[in-house]
PDB file of C-alpha atoms in Angstrom:
ATOM      1  CA  MET A   1     143.174 123.789  68.954  1.00  0.00           C
ATOM      2  CA  LYS A   2     141.904 120.365  68.013  1.00  0.00           C
ATOM      3  CA  GLY A   3     138.771 118.953  69.611  1.00  0.00           C
ATOM      4  CA  PRO A   4     138.295 115.377  70.792  1.00  0.00           C
ATOM      5  CA  GLY A   5     137.900 113.945  67.319  1.00  0.00           C
ATOM      6  CA  GLY A   6     140.789 115.904  65.878  1.00  0.00           C
ATOM      7  CA  TYR A   7     138.668 118.563  64.171  1.00  0.00           C
ATOM      8  CA  GLN A   8     140.082 122.074  64.092  1.00  0.00           C
ATOM      9  CA  ARG A   9     138.717 124.419  66.726  1.00  0.00           C
ATOM     10  CA  ARG A  10     139.680 128.009  67.413  1.00  0.00           C
ATOM     11  CA  ARG A  11     139.207 129.984  70.580  1.00  0.00           C
ATOM     12  CA  ARG A  12     139.268 133.706  70.974  1.00  0.00           C
ATOM     13  CA  GLY A  13     142.739 134.888  71.916  1.00  0.00           C
ATOM     14  CA  GLN A  14     144.447 131.570  71.206  1.00  0.00           C
ATOM     15  CA  GLY A  15     146.317 130.227  68.236  1.00  0.00           C
ATOM     16  CA  VAL A  16     145.720 126.823  66.776  1.00  0.00           C
ATOM     17  CA  GLY A  17     147.401 124.040  68.734  1.00  0.00           C
ATOM     18  CA  GLY A  18     146.824 120.349  69.160  1.00  0.00           C
ATOM     19  CA  GLN A  19     145.046 118.271  71.737  1.00  0.00           C
ATOM     20  CA  GLY A  20     143.874 114.705  71.817  1.00  0.00           C
ATOM     21  CA  PRO A  21     140.658 113.482  73.371  1.00  0.00           C
ATOM     22  CA  ARG A  22     139.792 115.168  76.625  1.00  0.00           C
ATOM     23  CA  GLY A  23     140.522 113.063  79.636  1.00  0.00           C
ATOM     24  CA  PRO A  24     141.699 113.129  83.247  1.00  0.00           C
ATOM     25  CA  GLY A  25     143.169 116.438  84.264  1.00  0.00           C
ATOM     26  CA  VAL A  26     140.961 118.364  81.872  1.00  0.00           C
ATOM     27  CA  PRO A  27     138.943 121.086  83.613  1.00  0.00           C
ATOM     28  CA  ALA A  28     135.313 120.232  84.359  1.00  0.00           C
ATOM     29  CA  GLY A  29     134.108 122.873  81.902  1.00  0.00           C
ATOM     30  CA  GLU A  30     136.016 121.187  79.097  1.00  0.00           C
ATOM     31  CA  GLN A  31     134.619 117.774  80.024  1.00  0.00           C
ATOM     32  CA  LYS A  32     131.105 119.212  80.139  1.00  0.00           C
ATOM     33  CA  ARG A  33     131.543 120.780  76.708  1.00  0.00           C
ATOM     34  CA  SER A  34     132.774 117.433  75.403  1.00  0.00           C
ATOM     35  CA  LEU A  35     129.625 115.826  76.802  1.00  0.00           C
ATOM     36  CA  ILE A  36     127.447 118.421  75.088  1.00  0.00           C
ATOM     37  CA  GLU A  37     129.351 118.021  71.794  1.00  0.00           C
ATOM     38  CA  THR A  38     128.815 114.272  71.899  1.00  0.00           C
ATOM     39  CA  ALA A  39     125.122 114.659  72.738  1.00  0.00           C
ATOM     40  CA  LEU A  40     124.691 117.140  69.867  1.00  0.00           C
ATOM     41  CA  LEU A  41     126.221 114.703  67.387  1.00  0.00           C
ATOM     42  CA  ILE A  42     123.952 111.933  68.682  1.00  0.00           C
ATOM     43  CA  ALA A  43     120.921 114.224  68.373  1.00  0.00           C
ATOM     44  CA  LEU A  44     121.919 115.149  64.826  1.00  0.00           C
ATOM     45  CA  ILE A  45     122.517 111.557  63.775  1.00  0.00           C
ATOM     46  CA  GLU A  46     118.863 110.916  64.645  1.00  0.00           C
ATOM     47  CA  GLU A  47     117.573 113.908  62.660  1.00  0.00           C
ATOM     48  CA  SER A  48     118.444 117.429  61.596  1.00  0.00           C
ATOM     49  CA  GLY A  49     117.124 120.178  63.812  1.00  0.00           C
ATOM     50  CA  HIS A  50     117.167 123.820  64.790  1.00  0.00           C
ATOM     51  CA  GLY A  51     118.934 125.119  67.875  1.00  0.00           C
ATOM     52  CA  TYR A  52     116.067 125.043  70.361  1.00  0.00           C
ATOM     53  CA  ALA A  53     115.036 121.491  69.413  1.00  0.00           C
ATOM     54  CA  LEU A  54     118.665 120.362  69.683  1.00  0.00           C
ATOM     55  CA  ILE A  55     119.000 121.952  73.129  1.00  0.00           C
ATOM     56  CA  GLU A  56     115.918 120.029  74.284  1.00  0.00           C
ATOM     57  CA  ARG A  57     117.312 116.804  72.818  1.00  0.00           C
ATOM     58  CA  VAL A  58     120.671 117.352  74.561  1.00  0.00           C
ATOM     59  CA  HIS A  59     118.768 117.789  77.853  1.00  0.00           C
ATOM     60  CA  GLU A  60     117.049 114.445  77.236  1.00  0.00           C
ATOM     61  CA  LEU A  61     120.350 112.722  76.445  1.00  0.00           C
ATOM     62  CA  VAL A  62     122.525 114.064  79.284  1.00  0.00           C
ATOM     63  CA  GLY A  63     119.840 114.462  81.923  1.00  0.00           C
ATOM     64  CA  ARG A  64     118.748 117.558  83.760  1.00  0.00           C
ATOM     65  CA  GLN A  65     121.526 117.220  86.362  1.00  0.00           C
ATOM     66  CA  VAL A  66     123.915 118.789  83.832  1.00  0.00           C
ATOM     67  CA  TYR A  67     123.165 122.435  83.074  1.00  0.00           C
ATOM     68  CA  VAL A  68     123.110 122.994  79.331  1.00  0.00           C
ATOM     69  CA  ASP A  69     123.651 126.673  78.564  1.00  0.00           C
ATOM     70  CA  PRO A  70     121.858 127.532  75.303  1.00  0.00           C
ATOM     71  CA  GLY A  71     124.601 130.012  74.393  1.00  0.00           C
ATOM     72  CA  SER A  72     127.198 127.261  74.764  1.00  0.00           C
ATOM     73  CA  VAL A  73     125.192 124.963  72.511  1.00  0.00           C
ATOM     74  CA  TYR A  74     125.085 127.582  69.759  1.00  0.00           C
ATOM     75  CA  ARG A  75     128.831 128.246  70.127  1.00  0.00           C
ATOM     76  CA  ILE A  76     129.542 124.510  69.921  1.00  0.00           C
ATOM     77  CA  LEU A  77     127.309 124.183  66.850  1.00  0.00           C
ATOM     78  CA  ARG A  78     129.213 127.045  65.221  1.00  0.00           C
ATOM     79  CA  LEU A  79     132.568 125.365  66.007  1.00  0.00           C
ATOM     80  CA  LEU A  80     131.319 122.054  64.646  1.00  0.00           C
ATOM     81  CA  GLU A  81     130.127 123.827  61.510  1.00  0.00           C
ATOM     82  CA  GLU A  82     133.465 125.622  61.061  1.00  0.00           C
ATOM     83  CA  ALA A  83     135.139 122.219  61.333  1.00  0.00           C
ATOM     84  CA  GLY A  84     132.884 120.783  58.618  1.00  0.00           C
ATOM     85  CA  VAL A  85     131.291 118.288  61.013  1.00  0.00           C
ATOM     86  CA  VAL A  86     127.821 119.824  60.690  1.00  0.00           C
ATOM     87  CA  SER A  87     126.244 122.116  58.125  1.00  0.00           C
ATOM     88  CA  SER A  88     123.377 124.553  58.500  1.00  0.00           C
ATOM     89  CA  SER A  89     120.783 126.255  56.377  1.00  0.00           C
ATOM     90  CA  TRP A  90     118.125 128.855  57.053  1.00  0.00           C
ATOM     91  CA  GLU A  91     114.588 127.494  56.957  1.00  0.00           C
ATOM     92  CA  PRO A  92     111.372 129.519  56.853  1.00  0.00           C
ATOM     93  CA  SER A  93     109.170 129.261  59.930  1.00  0.00           C
ATOM     94  CA  SER A  94     105.408 129.714  59.964  1.00  0.00           C
ATOM     95  CA  ALA A  95     105.581 130.774  63.622  1.00  0.00           C
ATOM     96  CA  GLY A  96     108.082 133.628  63.276  1.00  0.00           C
ATOM     97  CA  PRO A  97     111.541 134.392  61.943  1.00  0.00           C
ATOM     98  CA  ARG A  98     113.572 131.941  59.913  1.00  0.00           C
ATOM     99  CA  ARG A  99     115.410 129.251  61.852  1.00  0.00           C
ATOM    100  CA  ARG A 100     118.827 127.789  61.242  1.00  0.00           C
ATOM    101  CA  THR A 101     118.600 124.022  60.814  1.00  0.00           C
ATOM    102  CA  TYR A 102     121.687 121.909  61.496  1.00  0.00           C
ATOM    103  CA  THR A 103     122.541 118.662  59.698  1.00  0.00           C
ATOM    104  CA  LEU A 104     125.248 116.121  60.495  1.00  0.00           C
ATOM    105  CA  GLU A 105     127.841 115.676  57.748  1.00  0.00           C
ATOM    106  CA  PRO A 106     129.522 112.313  56.971  1.00  0.00           C
ATOM    107  CA  SER A 107     132.655 113.521  58.788  1.00  0.00           C
ATOM    108  CA  GLY A 108     130.441 114.081  61.851  1.00  0.00           C
ATOM    109  CA  ARG A 109     129.339 110.463  61.747  1.00  0.00           C
ATOM    110  CA  GLU A 110     132.995 109.368  61.694  1.00  0.00           C
ATOM    111  CA  LEU A 111     133.816 111.747  64.535  1.00  0.00           C
ATOM    112  CA  LEU A 112     130.957 110.341  66.620  1.00  0.00           C
ATOM    113  CA  ARG A 113     132.122 106.793  65.847  1.00  0.00           C
ATOM    114  CA  SER A 114     135.602 107.594  67.200  1.00  0.00           C
ATOM    115  CA  TRP A 115     134.155 109.358  70.263  1.00  0.00           C
ATOM    116  CA  ALA A 116     131.905 106.363  70.968  1.00  0.00           C
ATOM    117  CA  ALA A 117     134.968 104.103  71.114  1.00  0.00           C
ATOM    118  CA  ILE A 118     136.681 106.518  73.508  1.00  0.00           C
ATOM    119  CA  LEU A 119     133.555 106.770  75.671  1.00  0.00           C
ATOM    120  CA  THR A 120     133.296 102.981  75.847  1.00  0.00           C
ATOM    121  CA  GLU A 121     136.919 102.722  77.015  1.00  0.00           C
ATOM    122  CA  ARG A 122     136.427 105.460  79.609  1.00  0.00           C
ATOM    123  CA  GLY A 123     133.145 103.971  80.772  1.00  0.00           C
ATOM    124  CA  ASN A 124     134.786 100.586  81.277  1.00  0.00           C
ATOM    125  CA  ALA A 125     137.661 102.202  83.188  1.00  0.00           C
ATOM    126  CA  LEU A 126     135.246 104.136  85.420  1.00  0.00           C
ATOM    127  CA  LEU A 127     133.183 101.020  86.093  1.00  0.00           C
ATOM    128  CA  HIS A 128     136.357  99.127  87.011  1.00  0.00           C
ATOM    129  CA  LEU A 129     137.457 101.907  89.389  1.00  0.00           C
ATOM    130  CA  SER A 130     133.990 102.072  90.919  1.00  0.00           C
ATOM    131  CA  ARG A 131     134.043  98.341  91.639  1.00  0.00           C
ATOM    132  CA  ILE A 132     137.502  98.566  93.221  1.00  0.00           C
ATOM    133  CA  ALA A 133     136.372 101.489  95.393  1.00  0.00           C
ATOM    134  CA  GLU A 134     133.271  99.591  96.535  1.00  0.00           C
ATOM    135  CA  GLU A 135     135.357  96.500  97.383  1.00  0.00           C
ATOM    136  CA  ARG A 136     137.878  98.513  99.371  1.00  0.00           C
ATOM    137  CA  LEU A 137     135.192 100.459 101.216  1.00  0.00           C
ATOM    138  CA  ALA A 138     133.241  97.324 102.180  1.00  0.00           C
TER     139      ALA A 138
END
């Protein structure tokens, strides 16, 4: 299955299919994952980081009103890595076991650029609909 930016993604029990950017009619869980994917790419464009730090950064970016499941973040990071959008390496830690540090690849920057354009279009459409709703409800 292809993710929003066209990268290859595989799910347990499913073959590889095709899907464009997530949009209306997509289940809320899919939209939430798309939000987390986008926030992860933004966090990684700022600096490389290990899982826990990235989870905290995603919380800062999307706000605490959206529950960010740490397990989901690690699964998404693994999918992004399989797609070649991010890479990882094990780093020693003075405070305990080694940590996996994730880095955004050039293809991840391009993916984020395409997602940003999609988000801008959707944001403009939502703002337009919100204004129409307010006018009609007034």
